[in-house]
CSV table of C-alpha atoms in Angstrom, one decimal:
chain,number,residue,atom,x,y,z
J,762,MET,CA,0.0,0.0,0.0
J,763,ARG,CA,1.9,3.1,-1.3
J,764,LEU,CA,1.0,6.2,0.7
J,765,ALA,CA,1.9,8.2,-2.4
J,766,ASP,CA,-1.5,7.1,-3.8
J,767,TYR,CA,-3.2,8.7,-0.8
J,768,THR,CA,-1.5,12.1,-0.8
J,769,THR,CA,-2.2,15.0,-3.1
J,770,ILE,CA,1.5,15.5,-3.7
J,771,GLY,CA,1.9,11.9,-4.8
J,772,LEU,CA,4.8,11.1,-2.5
J,773,GLY,CA,5.4,8.5,0.2
J,774,GLY,CA,6.5,4.9,0.6
J,775,PRO,CA,4.5,1.9,1.8
J,776,ALA,CA,2.5,1.5,5.0
J,777,ARG,CA,3.1,-1.7,7.1
J,778,ASP,CA,-0.6,-2.0,7.7
J,779,PHE,CA,-3.6,-0.1,6.4
J,780,VAL,CA,-7.1,0.1,7.9
J,781,ARG,CA,-10.1,2.0,6.4
J,782,ALA,CA,-12.5,3.2,9.0
J,783,GLY,CA,-16.0,3.9,7.6
J,784,THR,CA,-17.7,4.7,10.9
J,785,THR,CA,-16.8,6.4,14.1
J,786,GLN,CA,-16.8,3.1,16.0
J,787,GLU,CA,-14.5,1.5,13.4
J,788,LEU,CA,-12.2,4.5,13.7
J,789,VAL,CA,-12.0,4.2,17.5
J,790,ASP,CA,-11.6,0.5,17.4
J,791,ALA,CA,-8.8,0.6,14.8
J,792,VAL,CA,-6.8,3.1,16.9
J,793,ARG,CA,-7.5,1.3,20.1
J,794,ALA,CA,-6.3,-2.0,18.7
J,795,ALA,CA,-3.1,-0.6,17.3
J,796,ASP,CA,-2.4,1.2,20.6
J,797,ALA,CA,-3.0,-2.0,22.5
J,798,SER,CA,-0.5,-3.8,20.4
J,799,GLY,CA,2.1,-1.0,20.7
J,800,GLU,CA,1.9,-0.3,17.0
J,801,PRO,CA,2.6,3.2,15.7
J,802,VAL,CA,-0.5,4.9,14.3
J,803,LEU,CA,-0.8,7.4,11.5
J,804,ILE,CA,-4.3,9.0,11.0
J,805,LEU,CA,-4.9,9.6,7.3
J,806,GLY,CA,-7.4,12.1,6.1
J,807,GLY,CA,-7.5,13.6,2.6
J,808,GLY,CA,-3.7,13.5,2.3
J,809,SER,CA,-3.7,17.1,1.2
J,810,ASN,CA,-1.5,18.3,4.1
J,811,LEU,CA,0.8,15.3,4.5
J,812,VAL,CA,4.4,14.6,3.4
J,813,VAL,CA,5.5,11.0,4.0
J,814,ALA,CA,9.1,9.7,3.8
J,815,ASP,CA,10.2,7.6,0.8
J,816,GLU,CA,10.6,4.7,3.3
J,817,GLY,CA,6.9,4.9,4.2
J,818,PHE,CA,5.4,4.4,7.6
J,819,GLY,CA,6.4,1.4,9.8
J,820,GLY,CA,3.0,1.1,11.6
J,821,THR,CA,-0.7,1.1,11.0
J,822,VAL,CA,-2.3,3.8,8.8
J,823,VAL,CA,-5.9,4.4,9.7
J,824,GLN,CA,-7.8,6.1,6.9
J,825,VAL,CA,-10.7,8.3,8.2
J,826,ALA,CA,-13.7,7.6,5.9
J,827,THR,CA,-16.5,8.5,8.3
J,828,ARG,CA,-19.6,10.3,7.0
J,829,GLY,CA,-22.4,12.4,8.3
J,830,ILE,CA,-23.6,16.0,8.5
J,831,ARG,CA,-26.2,17.2,11.0
J,832,LEU,CA,-27.7,20.6,10.5
J,833,ASP,CA,-29.7,22.5,13.1
J,834,HIS,CA,-31.0,25.9,12.1
J,835,GLY,CA,-31.8,27.2,15.5
J,836,HIS,CA,-33.1,24.5,17.9
J,837,PRO,CA,-31.1,22.5,20.3
J,838,ASP,CA,-30.3,19.1,18.7
J,839,HIS,CA,-28.3,16.6,20.5
J,840,GLY,CA,-26.5,13.8,18.7
J,841,HIS,CA,-23.5,12.9,16.6
J,842,PRO,CA,-23.7,12.2,12.8
J,843,ASP,CA,-23.2,8.5,13.2
J,844,HIS,CA,-23.0,7.2,16.7
J,845,GLY,CA,-25.3,9.3,18.9
J,846,HIS,CA,-23.0,10.6,21.5
J,847,PRO,CA,-24.3,13.9,22.9
J,848,ASP,CA,-22.9,17.2,21.8
J,849,HIS,CA,-23.4,20.0,24.2
J,850,GLY,CA,-23.4,22.9,21.8
J,851,HIS,CA,-26.6,24.9,21.8
J,852,PRO,CA,-27.3,27.3,18.9
J,853,ASP,CA,-27.6,30.9,19.7
J,854,HIS,CA,-30.5,33.0,18.4
J,855,GLY,CA,-29.8,33.6,14.7
J,856,HIS,CA,-27.3,30.8,14.5
J,857,GLY,CA,-27.3,27.2,13.4
J,858,LEU,CA,-25.2,24.3,14.5
J,859,VAL,CA,-23.6,22.0,11.9
J,860,THR,CA,-22.0,18.9,13.2
J,861,VAL,CA,-19.7,17.1,10.7
J,862,ALA,CA,-18.1,13.7,10.8
J,863,ALA,CA,-14.3,13.9,10.5
J,864,GLY,CA,-14.2,12.0,7.2
J,865,GLU,CA,-16.5,14.4,5.3
J,866,ASP,CA,-14.9,16.3,2.4
J,867,TRP,CA,-14.2,19.8,3.6
J,868,ASP,CA,-15.2,21.7,0.5
J,869,ALA,CA,-18.4,19.7,0.3
J,870,VAL,CA,-19.2,20.9,3.8
J,871,VAL,CA,-18.6,24.5,2.9
J,872,ALA,CA,-20.8,24.1,-0.2
J,873,ARG,CA,-23.6,22.5,1.8
J,874,SER,CA,-23.4,25.3,4.5
J,875,VAL,CA,-23.7,28.0,1.8
J,876,ALA,CA,-26.5,26.2,0.1
J,877,GLU,CA,-28.4,25.9,3.4
J,878,GLY,CA,-28.1,29.7,4.0
J,879,LEU,CA,-25.5,29.4,6.7
J,880,ALA,CA,-22.6,31.9,6.8
J,881,GLY,CA,-19.1,31.8,8.3
J,882,LEU,CA,-17.3,29.2,6.2
J,883,GLU,CA,-17.6,30.6,2.7
J,884,SER,CA,-14.1,32.1,2.5
J,885,LEU,CA,-12.7,28.7,3.3
J,886,SER,CA,-14.0,27.3,-0.1
J,887,GLY,CA,-11.8,25.2,-2.3
J,888,ILE,CA,-9.5,23.9,0.4
J,889,PRO,CA,-8.7,20.2,-0.1
J,890,GLY,CA,-8.9,17.6,2.7
J,891,LEU,CA,-11.3,16.4,5.3
J,892,ALA,CA,-13.4,18.2,7.9
J,893,GLY,CA,-11.6,16.5,10.8
J,894,ALA,CA,-8.3,18.1,9.9
J,895,THR,CA,-9.6,21.7,10.0
J,896,PRO,CA,-9.4,22.2,13.8
J,897,ILE,CA,-5.9,20.6,14.0
J,898,GLN,CA,-4.1,23.4,12.3
J,899,ASN,CA,-6.9,26.0,12.6
J,900,VAL,CA,-7.4,26.1,8.8
J,901,GLY,CA,-7.8,29.6,7.5
J,902,ALA,CA,-7.8,31.6,4.3
J,903,TYR,CA,-9.0,34.9,3.0
J,904,GLY,CA,-9.7,36.4,6.4
J,905,GLN,CA,-11.5,33.4,7.9
J,906,GLU,CA,-10.3,30.7,10.3
J,907,VAL,CA,-12.3,27.7,11.5
J,908,SER,CA,-11.6,28.8,15.1
J,909,GLN,CA,-14.0,31.7,14.5
J,910,THR,CA,-17.0,29.3,14.1
J,911,ILE,CA,-16.1,26.0,15.8
J,912,ALA,CA,-18.4,25.3,18.7
J,913,GLN,CA,-16.7,22.1,19.8
J,914,VAL,CA,-14.5,19.3,18.6
J,915,GLU,CA,-15.3,15.7,19.5
J,916,VAL,CA,-12.3,13.5,20.0
J,917,TYR,CA,-11.2,10.0,21.1
J,918,ASP,CA,-8.7,10.3,24.0
J,919,ARG,CA,-6.2,7.6,23.3
J,920,ALA,CA,-4.8,7.7,26.9
J,921,THR,CA,-8.1,7.2,28.7
J,922,GLY,CA,-10.2,5.5,26.0
J,923,GLU,CA,-12.9,8.2,26.5
J,924,ILE,CA,-14.8,10.2,23.9
J,925,LEU,CA,-14.7,13.9,24.8
J,926,SER,CA,-16.4,17.0,23.6
J,927,ILE,CA,-13.9,19.9,23.8
J,928,PRO,CA,-15.4,23.4,23.5
J,929,ASN,CA,-13.8,26.1,21.4
J,930,GLU,CA,-12.3,28.0,24.3
J,931,HIS,CA,-10.3,24.8,25.4
J,932,CYS,CA,-8.9,24.0,21.9
J,933,GLY,CA,-5.9,26.2,22.2
J,934,PHE,CA,-6.4,27.8,18.8
J,935,GLY,CA,-3.7,30.1,17.4
J,936,TYR,CA,-2.4,31.0,14.0
J,937,ARG,CA,-2.4,27.6,12.1
J,938,THR,CA,-2.3,25.7,15.3
J,939,SER,CA,-4.3,24.2,18.2
J,940,MET,CA,-3.9,21.8,21.1
J,941,PHE,CA,-4.4,19.0,18.6
J,942,ARG,CA,-1.5,19.9,16.3
J,943,GLY,CA,1.6,17.8,16.8
J,944,VAL,CA,0.0,15.8,19.5
J,945,ALA,CA,-1.0,12.2,19.1
J,946,ALA,CA,-3.2,12.0,22.2
J,947,PHE,CA,-6.5,12.8,20.4
J,948,VAL,CA,-8.2,11.5,17.3
J,949,VAL,CA,-10.8,14.0,15.9
J,950,LEU,CA,-14.2,12.3,15.4
J,951,SER,CA,-16.4,15.2,14.5
J,952,VAL,CA,-16.5,19.0,14.5
J,953,SER,CA,-19.4,21.3,15.3
J,954,PHE,CA,-19.6,24.7,13.7
J,955,ARG,CA,-21.9,27.6,14.9
J,956,LEU,CA,-22.8,29.5,11.8
J,957,ALA,CA,-25.0,32.6,11.2
J,958,VAL,CA,-28.4,31.8,9.6
J,959,GLN,CA,-28.2,34.2,6.7
J,960,THR,CA,-27.5,34.1,2.9
J,961,ARG,CA,-25.2,37.1,3.2
J,962,SER,CA,-21.6,36.4,4.0
J,963,ALA,CA,-19.7,37.2,7.1
J,964,PRO,CA,-17.9,40.6,6.6
J,965,VAL,CA,-15.2,40.3,4.0
J,966,ARG,CA,-11.9,40.8,5.8
J,967,TYR,CA,-9.2,40.1,3.2
J,968,ALA,CA,-8.3,42.9,0.8
J,969,GLU,CA,-7.6,40.7,-2.2
J,970,LEU,CA,-11.0,39.0,-1.9
J,971,ALA,CA,-12.7,42.4,-1.4
J,972,THR,CA,-11.1,43.7,-4.6
J,973,SER,CA,-12.1,40.6,-6.5
J,974,LEU,CA,-15.7,41.1,-5.3
J,975,GLY,CA,-15.7,44.8,-6.1
J,976,VAL,CA,-16.5,45.8,-2.5
J,977,SER,CA,-14.7,47.3,0.5
J,978,VAL,CA,-13.1,45.4,3.4
J,979,GLY,CA,-15.8,44.9,6.0
J,980,ASP,CA,-18.7,44.7,3.5
J,981,GLN,CA,-21.0,41.7,3.1
J,982,VAL,CA,-22.3,40.1,-0.1
J,983,GLU,CA,-24.1,36.9,-0.9
J,984,SER,CA,-22.2,33.9,0.4
J,985,THR,CA,-22.5,32.3,-3.0
J,986,GLU,CA,-20.6,35.2,-4.5
J,987,VAL,CA,-17.8,34.9,-1.9
J,988,ARG,CA,-17.5,31.1,-2.5
J,989,ALA,CA,-17.2,31.6,-6.3
J,990,ALA,CA,-14.7,34.4,-5.9
J,991,VAL,CA,-12.5,32.4,-3.5
J,992,ILE,CA,-12.5,29.3,-5.7
J,993,GLU,CA,-11.5,31.4,-8.7
J,994,LEU,CA,-8.6,33.0,-6.7
J,995,ARG,CA,-7.4,29.7,-5.5
J,996,GLN,CA,-7.6,28.2,-9.0
J,997,ARG,CA,-5.4,31.0,-10.3
J,998,LYS,CA,-2.8,30.1,-7.7
J,999,GLY,CA,-3.0,26.3,-8.3
J,1000,MET,CA,-4.6,25.8,-4.9
J,1001,VAL,CA,-7.6,23.8,-6.0
J,1002,ILE,CA,-6.9,20.1,-6.8
J,1003,ASP,CA,-7.1,19.6,-10.6
J,1004,PRO,CA,-5.7,16.4,-12.1
J,1005,SER,CA,-5.1,18.3,-15.4
J,1006,ASP,CA,-3.0,21.0,-13.6
J,1007,PRO,CA,0.5,19.8,-12.6
J,1008,ASP,CA,0.8,22.8,-10.3
J,1009,THR,CA,-1.8,21.3,-8.0
J,1010,ARG,CA,0.3,18.2,-7.3
J,1011,SER,CA,1.3,19.7,-3.9
J,1012,VAL,CA,0.3,20.0,-0.3
J,1013,GLY,CA,-0.8,23.6,-0.9
J,1014,SER,CA,1.1,26.2,1.1
J,1015,PHE,CA,4.3,24.5,2.3
J,1016,PHE,CA,5.4,27.3,4.6
J,1017,VAL,CA,3.6,29.1,7.4
J,1018,ASN,CA,3.5,32.9,7.2
J,1019,PRO,CA,5.8,34.0,10.0
J,1020,VAL,CA,4.4,36.1,12.8
J,1021,LEU,CA,7.0,38.7,14.0
J,1022,ASP,CA,7.3,41.1,17.0
J,1023,GLY,CA,8.5,44.7,16.7
J,1024,PRO,CA,12.2,44.1,16.7
J,1025,GLU,CA,12.0,41.1,14.4
J,1026,MET,CA,10.0,43.1,11.9
J,1027,ALA,CA,12.4,46.0,12.1
J,1028,ALA,CA,15.3,43.6,11.3
J,1029,VAL,CA,13.3,42.2,8.3
J,1030,GLU,CA,12.6,45.7,7.0
J,1031,ALA,CA,16.3,46.7,7.3
J,1032,ALA,CA,17.3,43.5,5.4
J,1033,ALA,CA,14.7,44.1,2.7
J,1034,ARG,CA,15.9,47.7,2.2
J,1035,ALA,CA,19.5,46.5,1.9
J,1036,ARG,CA,18.6,43.9,-0.6
J,1037,CYS,CA,15.8,45.4,-2.6
J,1038,GLY,CA,16.3,49.2,-2.3
J,1039,PRO,CA,15.7,51.9,0.3
J,1040,GLN,CA,12.0,52.4,-0.8
J,1041,THR,CA,11.1,48.8,-0.2
J,1042,ARG,CA,8.1,48.2,2.1
J,1043,VAL,CA,7.6,44.7,3.5
J,1044,PRO,CA,3.9,43.8,3.4
J,1045,ARG,CA,2.4,42.8,6.8
J,1046,PHE,CA,-0.9,42.1,8.4
J,1047,ASP,CA,-1.9,42.8,12.0
J,1048,ALA,CA,-1.6,39.6,14.1
J,1049,GLY,CA,-2.6,41.2,17.5
J,1050,ASP,CA,-0.5,41.8,20.6
J,1051,GLY,CA,1.8,44.2,18.7
J,1052,ARG,CA,2.8,41.5,16.3
J,1053,VAL,CA,2.5,41.3,12.5
J,1054,LYS,CA,2.2,38.5,10.0
J,1055,VAL,CA,4.4,38.7,6.9
J,1056,PRO,CA,3.7,36.8,3.7
J,1057,ALA,CA,6.2,33.9,3.4
J,1058,ALA,CA,5.8,34.1,-0.4
J,1059,TRP,CA,7.1,37.6,-0.4
J,1060,LEU,CA,10.2,36.6,1.6
J,1061,ILE,CA,10.8,33.6,-0.5
J,1062,GLU,CA,10.7,35.5,-3.8
J,1063,ARG,CA,13.0,38.3,-2.5
J,1064,ALA,CA,15.4,35.6,-1.3
J,1065,GLY,CA,15.8,34.5,-4.9
J,1066,PHE,CA,13.3,31.7,-5.2
J,1067,GLY,CA,10.8,32.7,-7.9
J,1068,LYS,CA,7.7,30.9,-9.3
J,1069,GLY,CA,8.8,27.8,-11.2
J,1070,TYR,CA,12.2,27.6,-9.5
J,1071,HIS,CA,13.5,24.0,-9.8
J,1072,PRO,CA,16.9,22.5,-8.8
J,1073,GLY,CA,16.4,19.7,-11.4
J,1074,ASP,CA,15.5,16.7,-9.3
J,1075,GLY,CA,11.7,16.6,-9.9
J,1076,ALA,CA,10.7,19.0,-7.1
J,1077,ARG,CA,10.0,22.6,-7.9
J,1078,ILE,CA,8.1,25.7,-6.8
J,1079,SER,CA,4.7,26.1,-8.4
J,1080,ALA,CA,4.5,28.3,-11.5
J,1081,LYS,CA,1.4,29.9,-10.0
J,1082,HIS,CA,2.2,30.4,-6.3
J,1083,THR,CA,5.6,30.6,-4.5
J,1084,LEU,CA,4.3,28.9,-1.3
J,1085,ALA,CA,3.5,25.7,-3.1
J,1086,LEU,CA,6.2,23.1,-3.7
J,1087,VAL,CA,5.3,20.7,-6.5
J,1088,ASN,CA,6.1,17.1,-7.4
J,1089,SER,CA,6.6,17.4,-11.2
J,1090,GLY,CA,6.0,13.6,-11.4
J,1091,SER,CA,9.5,12.3,-10.9
J,1092,ALA,CA,10.3,13.8,-7.5
J,1093,SER,CA,11.0,11.9,-4.3
J,1094,THR,CA,10.2,13.0,-0.8
J,1095,ALA,CA,13.9,13.5,-0.2
J,1096,ALA,CA,14.1,15.8,-3.2
J,1097,LEU,CA,11.1,17.8,-2.0
J,1098,MET,CA,12.6,18.2,1.5
J,1099,ALA,CA,15.9,19.2,0.0
J,1100,LEU,CA,14.2,22.0,-1.9
J,1101,ALA,CA,12.3,23.1,1.2
J,1102,ARG,CA,15.5,23.3,3.2
J,1103,GLN,CA,17.2,25.3,0.5
J,1104,ILE,CA,14.3,27.8,0.5
J,1105,ARG,CA,14.3,27.9,4.4
J,1106,ASP,CA,18.0,28.5,4.5
J,1107,GLY,CA,17.9,31.2,1.8
J,1108,VAL,CA,15.2,33.1,3.6
J,1109,ARG,CA,17.0,32.8,6.9
J,1110,ASP,CA,20.3,34.0,5.5
J,1111,THR,CA,18.6,36.9,3.7
J,1112,PHE,CA,16.0,38.1,6.3
J,1113,GLY,CA,16.9,36.3,9.5
J,1114,VAL,CA,13.5,34.6,9.6
J,1115,SER,CA,13.2,30.8,9.9
J,1116,LEU,CA,10.2,29.5,8.0
J,1117,ALA,CA,8.2,26.6,9.5
J,1118,ALA,CA,6.6,23.9,7.5
J,1119,GLU,CA,2.8,23.9,7.3
J,1120,PRO,CA,2.1,20.2,6.3
J,1121,VAL,CA,2.4,17.3,8.7
J,1122,LEU,CA,5.8,15.6,8.1
J,1123,VAL,CA,6.0,11.9,8.7
J,1124,GLY,CA,9.5,10.3,8.8
J,1125,VAL,CA,11.2,13.5,7.6
J,1126,THR,CA,12.1,16.8,9.2
J,1127,LEU,CA,12.6,20.3,7.8
């Protein structure tokens, strides 16, 4: 069982054992059995944010294939999509609760919410992968993050064997992170979202998206319009999976946009002026607490790695978006990681910023 066949980047060696879990009970049972035997476990979702070593994974891969979406447009409704454990989220007035099994396709969830007249996920359209992965790295794009709408996350606690409902405020959400990221203790079973019952979108917070829609930042338009605009923007950047587009054979954004404090930002600005000219202004976005978020793509390009850059071993930068590292069809995971390290080192040497990897790395390190 080659894991390359289960990842969007098409890389990864064999799994020692592979189990497909079609229900929540099967998912819990598979993980529990592997844990009882001392077997390493890799939880596999859509494979869109996963880089696996060429040697593969020496343990049990559990593929999450659970299904179920429960919508409540404003009345308390207890229950899980497929096994009936209670959830304790109560919709507020004007809000609906959507509870989604971990194995549901994420973009299908967004499309369903928009079609049902529920707002709050529309800017997260076109993102590949499964719903259960979204709280782990606090998935976000175009001014929205799932932490803004998640009511609770239901998990299997591998240490105690219990199924827990963890409310939003206890999930430890941060920029592209949560208490679940990098921690093997929990397996996400379902996610509940509290969404506004309205056909108009949440306020548009991202300038590029607002420009595409022809509105001002903070305006609201129909959610269907936001969804269409986001998908078009993502397609232009090769960030929507398309078998006919080789630039989508990737894990999406490979590097996380760095969040910098005042002195760190000042150092980056000085380095940018020295390299690119005295009038250079480094783009940034407010990240709260006196910190700013700087586009990693901007740093990568100014460090000398442009769109389409390739060292000749099958791994390259996307021709559409500098953040995406692509398997041209002949790459290995080793080649991909060598390119990633070359970029990381170039940005660090140029700007003094160490970029972190966004995808989950299995058997390899940056």
